[in-house]
Structures are given as structure tokens and as C-alpha cells.
Amino acid sequence: MDAMLFWVLATIAVTASLLVIAQRNPMYSVLLLIVSFAALSGLYVLLQAPFVAVIQIIIYAGAIMVLFLFVVMLLNIPTEEPTLERRWATGAGPRRFGAVLSAVLAAELYWAISSIQKTDLPAGVPETTVKDIGVRLFSEYSFAFELTSVLILVAMVGSIIIARKEPPRDHA
Amino acid sequence: MPDPTLNSYLMLSAVLFAIGTAGIFLRRNLITILLSIEIMLNAVNLTFVAVDRYLGATDGQIIVFFVMTVAAAEAAVGLALVIALFRHKATLSPDAFTTLKW
């Protein structure tokens, strides 16, 4: 049962991710990415990490992707224009080279991972409870946790300043 | 069907990471490029959680929490940049923003 669920969810995740980068309309890309994230959330449940599964849905699918959707709708983005003047640094050649490089990356990762021995997941491991994570997060990792609040504050102020309309300049 | 091992999860994560990389190279839409970065971050998260399960630890899941925080911050700033750029040139093609390149 678990095995079949893994293969089904993995197929959904890979297909949805492929479609994300194949779509010309950014709106569909965002919606497909939510599907991919939901499949990953299912995989986290299979890996006995319910906390990560839940925050994957709430934070990723719920907050970050809604932010993306909001921007896509706000800008009323046209679908990708296939042309525009072609310069050598942005033309088809370098992009094909990039695609080849990512295929090389995939092959390299395949080669590296397939050389790992003894990879059966241990059976009968209890689920990680939210309590375990909470206790460690607020003791061992408390400094990093406090730092993230500074990071969020900086990101918030920064994005407001970057995205605001420029105030009218007086040409004196 | 074979039971998934650690390798299955790592392979899936590698495939997703490669898809994200390909998206960054191939697409010429700033929104899709940001989405590709999210795919890559999620591939890394999957690796953390899978290895966590393998080792019976919880540190990986805590790091996933931090990765998500950074991803949220990155998305907020990235989208703010996208809005500012779109307001400037009314296009989202990265080819249009080459002023800083000689």
C-alpha cells in the first residue's frame, strides 16, 4: 500500500513539476506547482513527518503560492512572448547549453545516488511528533529561530520599499 | 511494486532538482524562473526529510522549517522585484533587463 502510494505521489510530483516549466501561461504554472507541493506533502506523511507535511500545505501551498497567484493576477501578465530581439547571451544556443547542463546534473546525481549501499528505510520508526520538533526548535535551535524573525522583518521592509511607487520628484 | 528505499526518495529529489534547474535555464519569464527556484528548494526539503527518516533524527525537519522561512522571504522580495521591473518595462522577459550587462 505504502509502496504504491509512493510511486503514485512521485509520478504526480514529477509530472506536475515538468508541466510547471512547460506551461506558457504563468497562472497554470502556479496552480500546477500547488499540485506538485500537495504530492510532496503526501510523501512527507509517508516519511513519518506529519509536521512538515502540514506546514508544506499551510506555508507553501497556502501562503507562498497565494502570493505568487496574487502577483500574477495583479500584473495581468501576458503569456510568454516567444520572440524579442535575440542577443547572443540570451539566444537559443546558450539556453540549449543550459538544458544540456541540467541533464548532466541529473545524470551525475543519478550516478552518485545509485552508488549508495544499504538504503532500506528502518522499519517501525515512530512518527516525529510536533512536541519533539518544538522542544528542539526552542532549545538547541532557538538562536536560529530568533534570527529568522529578523530575516522576515528585513524581507518585509525590503519588499515594501522595492515594490512601492516612486514618489513624484520635484524638478527644482 | 518495490518498496521505496532511501535511494528512491533521493532519486525523486534529484529529478525534481534537475527539473528546477532546467526551468531556470529554459524559461524566459521571471515568474516561472521564481517557481523553478521553489521546485529546487522543495527537492532539497525532500532530501532532508528522507535522510531524517533514514537516520531516525529530527534535525532535518527543523532545517526544513528554516528553509521554508527563507523561501517565504525570498518569494516576497523576488515578487516585489518582479513588480518593480514590470512597472518599469511592462515585460517579464529577463532579456529586457540587461542594462547592467556590458
mmCIF file of C-alpha atoms in Angstrom:
data_model
loop_
_atom_site.group_PDB
_atom_site.id
_atom_site.type_symbol
_atom_site.label_atom_id
_atom_site.label_comp_id
_atom_site.label_asym_id
_atom_site.label_seq_id
_atom_site.Cartn_x
_atom_site.Cartn_y
_atom_site.Cartn_z
ATOM 1 C CA MET A 1 0.000 0.000 0.000
ATOM 2 C CA ASP A 2 2.675 2.460 1.080
ATOM 3 C CA ALA A 3 4.851 1.408 -1.838
ATOM 4 C CA MET A 4 2.124 2.070 -4.359
ATOM 5 C CA LEU A 5 1.310 5.390 -2.729
ATOM 6 C CA PHE A 6 4.957 6.403 -3.032
ATOM 7 C CA TRP A 7 5.092 5.683 -6.760
ATOM 8 C CA VAL A 8 1.789 7.413 -7.411
ATOM 9 C CA LEU A 9 2.790 10.537 -5.468
ATOM 10 C CA ALA A 10 6.258 10.589 -7.029
ATOM 11 C CA THR A 11 4.737 10.403 -10.518
ATOM 12 C CA ILE A 12 2.332 13.229 -9.713
ATOM 13 C CA ALA A 13 5.143 15.389 -8.307
ATOM 14 C CA VAL A 14 7.433 14.877 -11.311
ATOM 15 C CA THR A 15 4.677 15.313 -13.903
ATOM 16 C CA ALA A 16 3.313 18.443 -12.272
ATOM 17 C CA SER A 17 6.809 19.950 -11.970
ATOM 18 C CA LEU A 18 7.535 19.189 -15.622
ATOM 19 C CA LEU A 19 4.279 20.846 -16.629
ATOM 20 C CA VAL A 20 5.157 23.876 -14.484
ATOM 21 C CA ILE A 21 8.199 24.595 -16.627
ATOM 22 C CA ALA A 22 6.422 23.603 -19.855
ATOM 23 C CA GLN A 23 3.461 25.963 -19.446
ATOM 24 C CA ARG A 24 3.449 29.275 -21.263
ATOM 25 C CA ASN A 25 0.768 30.766 -19.047
ATOM 26 C CA PRO A 26 2.186 31.600 -15.595
ATOM 27 C CA MET A 27 -1.229 31.178 -13.999
ATOM 28 C CA TYR A 28 -1.322 27.472 -14.898
ATOM 29 C CA SER A 29 2.279 27.125 -13.768
ATOM 30 C CA VAL A 30 1.414 28.378 -10.284
ATOM 31 C CA LEU A 31 -1.641 26.118 -9.996
ATOM 32 C CA LEU A 32 0.343 23.076 -11.180
ATOM 33 C CA LEU A 33 3.067 23.843 -8.667
ATOM 34 C CA ILE A 34 0.435 23.643 -5.919
ATOM 35 C CA VAL A 35 -0.409 20.128 -7.174
ATOM 36 C CA SER A 36 3.266 19.207 -7.015
ATOM 37 C CA PHE A 37 3.540 20.550 -3.459
ATOM 38 C CA ALA A 38 0.463 18.598 -2.382
ATOM 39 C CA ALA A 39 2.058 15.386 -3.705
ATOM 40 C CA LEU A 40 5.264 16.189 -1.818
ATOM 41 C CA SER A 41 3.201 16.736 1.309
ATOM 42 C CA GLY A 42 1.831 13.213 0.902
ATOM 43 C CA LEU A 43 5.383 11.912 0.624
ATOM 44 C CA TYR A 44 6.247 13.649 3.900
ATOM 45 C CA VAL A 45 3.382 11.784 5.561
ATOM 46 C CA LEU A 46 4.838 8.524 4.189
ATOM 47 C CA LEU A 47 8.188 9.551 5.678
ATOM 48 C CA GLN A 48 6.531 9.871 9.089
ATOM 49 C CA ALA A 49 6.961 13.623 9.216
ATOM 50 C CA PRO A 50 3.407 14.930 9.692
ATOM 51 C CA PHE A 51 4.575 18.336 10.930
ATOM 52 C CA VAL A 52 6.500 19.004 7.719
ATOM 53 C CA ALA A 53 3.559 17.721 5.680
ATOM 54 C CA VAL A 54 1.218 20.180 7.349
ATOM 55 C CA ILE A 55 3.488 23.209 7.096
ATOM 56 C CA GLN A 56 4.154 22.275 3.476
ATOM 57 C CA ILE A 57 0.450 22.735 2.782
ATOM 58 C CA ILE A 58 -0.095 25.745 5.027
ATOM 59 C CA ILE A 59 3.047 27.738 4.248
ATOM 60 C CA TYR A 60 3.940 26.643 0.716
ATOM 61 C CA ALA A 61 0.625 25.904 -0.935
ATOM 62 C CA GLY A 62 -1.297 28.289 1.292
ATOM 63 C CA ALA A 63 0.901 31.332 1.713
ATOM 64 C CA ILE A 64 3.746 31.413 -0.809
ATOM 65 C CA MET A 65 1.739 30.189 -3.790
ATOM 66 C CA VAL A 66 -1.113 32.578 -2.998
ATOM 67 C CA LEU A 67 1.476 35.359 -3.006
ATOM 68 C CA PHE A 68 2.560 34.200 -6.489
ATOM 69 C CA LEU A 69 -1.037 33.970 -7.705
ATOM 70 C CA PHE A 70 -1.701 37.427 -6.322
ATOM 71 C CA VAL A 71 1.225 38.914 -8.258
ATOM 72 C CA VAL A 72 0.309 37.064 -11.463
ATOM 73 C CA MET A 73 -3.219 38.455 -11.254
ATOM 74 C CA LEU A 74 -2.093 41.916 -10.174
ATOM 75 C CA LEU A 75 0.268 42.306 -13.114
ATOM 76 C CA ASN A 76 -2.125 40.657 -15.577
ATOM 77 C CA ILE A 77 0.926 39.028 -17.117
ATOM 78 C CA PRO A 78 0.744 38.202 -20.802
ATOM 79 C CA THR A 79 1.818 34.719 -21.820
ATOM 80 C CA GLU A 80 5.476 34.467 -22.623
ATOM 81 C CA GLU A 81 6.488 36.202 -25.835
ATOM 82 C CA PRO A 82 8.490 33.749 -27.923
ATOM 83 C CA THR A 83 10.422 36.434 -29.751
ATOM 84 C CA LEU A 84 12.088 39.654 -28.745
ATOM 85 C CA GLU A 85 15.367 40.574 -30.218
ATOM 86 C CA ARG A 86 17.784 37.695 -29.900
ATOM 87 C CA ARG A 87 21.123 38.527 -28.454
ATOM 88 C CA TRP A 88 23.896 36.005 -28.277
ATOM 89 C CA ALA A 89 23.885 35.788 -24.498
ATOM 90 C CA THR A 90 20.174 35.066 -24.332
ATOM 91 C CA GLY A 91 19.533 33.248 -27.607
ATOM 92 C CA ALA A 92 18.666 29.640 -28.244
ATOM 93 C CA GLY A 93 22.248 28.338 -28.143
ATOM 94 C CA PRO A 94 23.063 29.235 -24.522
ATOM 95 C CA ARG A 95 19.641 28.025 -23.440
ATOM 96 C CA ARG A 96 20.222 24.674 -25.094
ATOM 97 C CA PHE A 97 23.578 24.560 -23.363
ATOM 98 C CA GLY A 98 21.771 25.184 -20.065
ATOM 99 C CA ALA A 99 19.372 22.327 -20.771
ATOM 100 C CA VAL A 100 22.313 20.031 -21.511
ATOM 101 C CA LEU A 101 23.966 21.126 -18.268
ATOM 102 C CA SER A 102 20.872 20.276 -16.240
ATOM 103 C CA ALA A 103 20.682 16.859 -17.939
ATOM 104 C CA VAL A 104 24.336 16.348 -16.978
ATOM 105 C CA LEU A 105 23.451 17.365 -13.420
ATOM 106 C CA ALA A 106 20.635 14.790 -13.342
ATOM 107 C CA ALA A 107 22.938 12.041 -14.679
ATOM 108 C CA GLU A 108 25.623 12.953 -12.177
ATOM 109 C CA LEU A 109 23.162 12.874 -9.271
ATOM 110 C CA TYR A 110 21.840 9.521 -10.531
ATOM 111 C CA TRP A 111 25.366 8.131 -10.630
ATOM 112 C CA ALA A 112 26.188 9.452 -7.154
ATOM 113 C CA ILE A 113 22.965 8.274 -5.520
ATOM 114 C CA SER A 114 22.961 4.836 -7.112
ATOM 115 C CA SER A 115 26.349 4.129 -5.529
ATOM 116 C CA ILE A 116 24.845 4.343 -2.021
ATOM 117 C CA GLN A 117 24.653 0.924 -0.375
ATOM 118 C CA LYS A 118 22.159 -0.438 2.150
ATOM 119 C CA THR A 119 19.416 2.090 1.784
ATOM 120 C CA ASP A 120 16.406 0.277 3.223
ATOM 121 C CA LEU A 121 14.453 2.587 5.464
ATOM 122 C CA PRO A 122 14.393 1.193 9.018
ATOM 123 C CA ALA A 123 11.008 -0.211 9.934
ATOM 124 C CA GLY A 124 8.986 0.647 12.991
ATOM 125 C CA VAL A 125 10.343 4.152 13.486
ATOM 126 C CA PRO A 126 7.787 6.209 15.448
ATOM 127 C CA GLU A 127 6.372 9.337 13.881
ATOM 128 C CA THR A 128 8.137 12.552 14.714
ATOM 129 C CA THR A 129 5.743 14.435 16.941
ATOM 130 C CA VAL A 130 5.263 18.167 16.897
ATOM 131 C CA LYS A 131 6.409 18.150 20.512
ATOM 132 C CA ASP A 132 9.851 16.745 19.569
ATOM 133 C CA ILE A 133 10.300 19.430 16.970
ATOM 134 C CA GLY A 134 9.018 22.199 19.221
ATOM 135 C CA VAL A 135 11.297 21.276 22.112
ATOM 136 C CA ARG A 136 14.389 21.180 19.914
ATOM 137 C CA LEU A 137 13.397 24.277 17.941
ATOM 138 C CA PHE A 138 13.127 26.366 21.093
ATOM 139 C CA SER A 139 16.193 24.964 22.851
ATOM 140 C CA GLU A 140 19.049 23.909 20.541
ATOM 141 C CA TYR A 141 17.875 25.928 17.572
ATOM 142 C CA SER A 142 16.481 28.942 19.432
ATOM 143 C CA PHE A 143 19.164 31.325 18.167
ATOM 144 C CA ALA A 144 18.491 30.400 14.535
ATOM 145 C CA PHE A 145 14.780 30.657 15.224
ATOM 146 C CA GLU A 146 15.165 34.202 16.536
ATOM 147 C CA LEU A 147 17.331 35.069 13.533
ATOM 148 C CA THR A 148 14.528 34.029 11.183
ATOM 149 C CA SER A 149 12.315 36.697 12.748
ATOM 150 C CA VAL A 150 14.919 39.298 11.810
ATOM 151 C CA LEU A 151 15.083 37.803 8.313
ATOM 152 C CA ILE A 152 11.317 38.025 7.887
ATOM 153 C CA LEU A 153 11.301 41.612 9.136
ATOM 154 C CA VAL A 154 14.067 42.594 6.706
ATOM 155 C CA ALA A 155 12.283 40.839 3.820
ATOM 156 C CA MET A 156 9.019 42.573 4.704
ATOM 157 C CA VAL A 157 10.515 46.054 4.879
ATOM 158 C CA GLY A 158 12.608 45.389 1.774
ATOM 159 C CA SER A 159 9.741 44.198 -0.361
ATOM 160 C CA ILE A 160 7.573 47.144 0.651
ATOM 161 C CA ILE A 161 10.335 49.571 -0.274
ATOM 162 C CA ILE A 162 11.174 47.822 -3.557
ATOM 163 C CA ALA A 163 7.584 47.490 -4.743
ATOM 164 C CA ARG A 164 6.209 50.889 -3.765
ATOM 165 C CA LYS A 165 5.554 53.531 -6.368
ATOM 166 C CA GLU A 166 8.299 56.114 -6.596
ATOM 167 C CA PRO A 167 7.217 59.382 -5.005
ATOM 168 C CA PRO A 168 6.983 62.229 -7.514
ATOM 169 C CA ARG A 169 10.267 64.062 -7.738
ATOM 170 C CA ASP A 170 10.251 67.840 -7.786
ATOM 171 C CA HIS A 171 12.420 69.020 -10.627
ATOM 172 C CA ALA A 172 13.902 72.027 -8.928
ATOM 173 C CA MET B 1 5.888 -2.602 -6.763
ATOM 174 C CA PRO B 2 9.192 -2.406 -4.893
ATOM 175 C CA ASP B 3 9.193 -0.768 -1.509
ATOM 176 C CA PRO B 4 10.652 2.734 -1.639
ATOM 177 C CA THR B 5 14.139 2.924 -0.159
ATOM 178 C CA LEU B 6 16.215 5.941 0.761
ATOM 179 C CA ASN B 7 17.532 5.823 -2.798
ATOM 180 C CA SER B 8 14.039 6.161 -4.260
ATOM 181 C CA TYR B 9 13.477 9.338 -2.315
ATOM 182 C CA LEU B 10 16.914 10.741 -3.179
ATOM 183 C CA MET B 11 16.348 9.937 -6.862
ATOM 184 C CA LEU B 12 12.979 11.679 -6.829
ATOM 185 C CA SER B 13 14.591 14.670 -5.179
ATOM 186 C CA ALA B 14 17.398 14.676 -7.786
ATOM 187 C CA VAL B 15 14.869 14.551 -10.616
ATOM 188 C CA LEU B 16 12.897 17.455 -9.155
ATOM 189 C CA PHE B 17 16.101 19.448 -8.650
ATOM 190 C CA ALA B 18 17.127 18.865 -12.275
ATOM 191 C CA ILE B 19 13.660 19.932 -13.456
ATOM 192 C CA GLY B 20 14.055 23.151 -11.466
ATOM 193 C CA THR B 21 17.483 23.797 -12.978
ATOM 194 C CA ALA B 22 16.166 23.187 -16.480
ATOM 195 C CA GLY B 23 13.313 25.590 -15.805
ATOM 196 C CA ILE B 24 15.704 28.355 -14.790
ATOM 197 C CA PHE B 25 17.776 27.872 -17.951
ATOM 198 C CA LEU B 26 14.943 27.370 -20.417
ATOM 199 C CA ARG B 27 12.222 29.756 -19.413
ATOM 200 C CA ARG B 28 12.196 33.458 -20.153
ATOM 201 C CA ASN B 29 9.553 34.594 -17.730
ATOM 202 C CA LEU B 30 10.652 35.929 -14.347
ATOM 203 C CA ILE B 31 7.640 34.374 -12.566
ATOM 204 C CA THR B 32 8.377 30.912 -13.945
ATOM 205 C CA ILE B 33 12.030 31.282 -13.007
ATOM 206 C CA LEU B 34 10.993 32.041 -9.409
ATOM 207 C CA LEU B 35 8.696 29.000 -9.490
ATOM 208 C CA SER B 36 11.637 26.862 -10.673
ATOM 209 C CA ILE B 37 13.607 28.052 -7.653
ATOM 210 C CA GLU B 38 10.722 26.912 -5.452
ATOM 211 C CA ILE B 39 10.842 23.464 -7.118
ATOM 212 C CA MET B 40 14.563 23.228 -6.329
ATOM 213 C CA LEU B 41 14.028 24.265 -2.703
ATOM 214 C CA ASN B 42 11.358 21.589 -2.375
ATOM 215 C CA ALA B 43 13.663 18.944 -3.826
ATOM 216 C CA VAL B 44 16.195 19.816 -1.134
ATOM 217 C CA ASN B 45 13.491 19.659 1.549
ATOM 218 C CA LEU B 46 12.564 16.170 0.393
ATOM 219 C CA THR B 47 16.191 15.086 0.754
ATOM 220 C CA PHE B 48 16.333 16.457 4.296
ATOM 221 C CA VAL B 49 13.162 14.671 5.388
ATOM 222 C CA ALA B 50 14.115 11.371 3.704
ATOM 223 C CA VAL B 51 17.559 11.294 5.305
ATOM 224 C CA ASP B 52 15.932 12.230 8.605
ATOM 225 C CA ARG B 53 13.684 9.188 8.346
ATOM 226 C CA TYR B 54 16.694 7.047 7.448
ATOM 227 C CA LEU B 55 18.711 8.205 10.458
ATOM 228 C CA GLY B 56 15.767 8.472 12.829
ATOM 229 C CA ALA B 57 16.631 12.095 13.610
ATOM 230 C CA THR B 58 14.593 15.303 13.747
ATOM 231 C CA ASP B 59 17.249 17.878 12.794
ATOM 232 C CA GLY B 60 16.378 17.618 9.106
ATOM 233 C CA GLN B 61 12.769 18.535 9.742
ATOM 234 C CA ILE B 62 13.822 21.569 11.752
ATOM 235 C CA ILE B 63 16.081 22.644 8.892
ATOM 236 C CA VAL B 64 13.145 22.198 6.515
ATOM 237 C CA PHE B 65 11.281 24.679 8.709
ATOM 238 C CA PHE B 66 14.116 27.191 8.242
ATOM 239 C CA VAL B 67 14.285 26.521 4.509
ATOM 240 C CA MET B 68 10.596 27.325 4.232
ATOM 241 C CA THR B 69 11.102 30.573 6.135
ATOM 242 C CA VAL B 70 13.887 31.582 3.777
ATOM 243 C CA ALA B 71 11.742 30.541 0.793
ATOM 244 C CA ALA B 72 8.934 32.788 2.024
ATOM 245 C CA ALA B 73 11.312 35.725 2.410
ATOM 246 C CA GLU B 74 12.836 35.017 -0.999
ATOM 247 C CA ALA B 75 9.418 34.843 -2.649
ATOM 248 C CA ALA B 76 8.344 38.133 -1.066
ATOM 249 C CA VAL B 77 11.459 40.021 -2.150
ATOM 250 C CA GLY B 78 11.577 38.313 -5.555
ATOM 251 C CA LEU B 79 7.972 39.169 -6.329
ATOM 252 C CA ALA B 80 8.497 42.745 -5.162
ATOM 253 C CA LEU B 81 11.385 42.956 -7.642
ATOM 254 C CA VAL B 82 9.157 41.473 -10.354
ATOM 255 C CA ILE B 83 6.502 44.119 -9.674
ATOM 256 C CA ALA B 84 9.079 46.916 -9.777
ATOM 257 C CA LEU B 85 10.607 45.574 -13.017
ATOM 258 C CA PHE B 86 7.227 45.096 -14.663
ATOM 259 C CA ARG B 87 6.254 48.645 -13.757
ATOM 260 C CA HIS B 88 9.497 49.843 -15.328
ATOM 261 C CA LYS B 89 9.396 47.999 -18.681
ATOM 262 C CA ALA B 90 5.961 46.309 -18.897
ATOM 263 C CA THR B 91 7.536 42.954 -19.700
ATOM 264 C CA LEU B 92 8.714 39.984 -17.674
ATOM 265 C CA SER B 93 11.309 38.654 -20.077
ATOM 266 C CA PRO B 94 14.741 38.610 -18.424
ATOM 267 C CA ASP B 95 16.164 39.596 -21.828
ATOM 268 C CA ALA B 96 14.679 43.056 -21.333
ATOM 269 C CA PHE B 97 16.712 43.744 -18.208
ATOM 270 C CA THR B 98 20.282 43.741 -19.432
ATOM 271 C CA THR B 99 21.215 47.306 -18.593
ATOM 272 C CA LEU B 100 23.786 46.234 -16.027
ATOM 273 C CA LYS B 101 25.440 43.878 -18.512
ATOM 274 C CA TRP B 102 28.096 45.325 -20.775
#
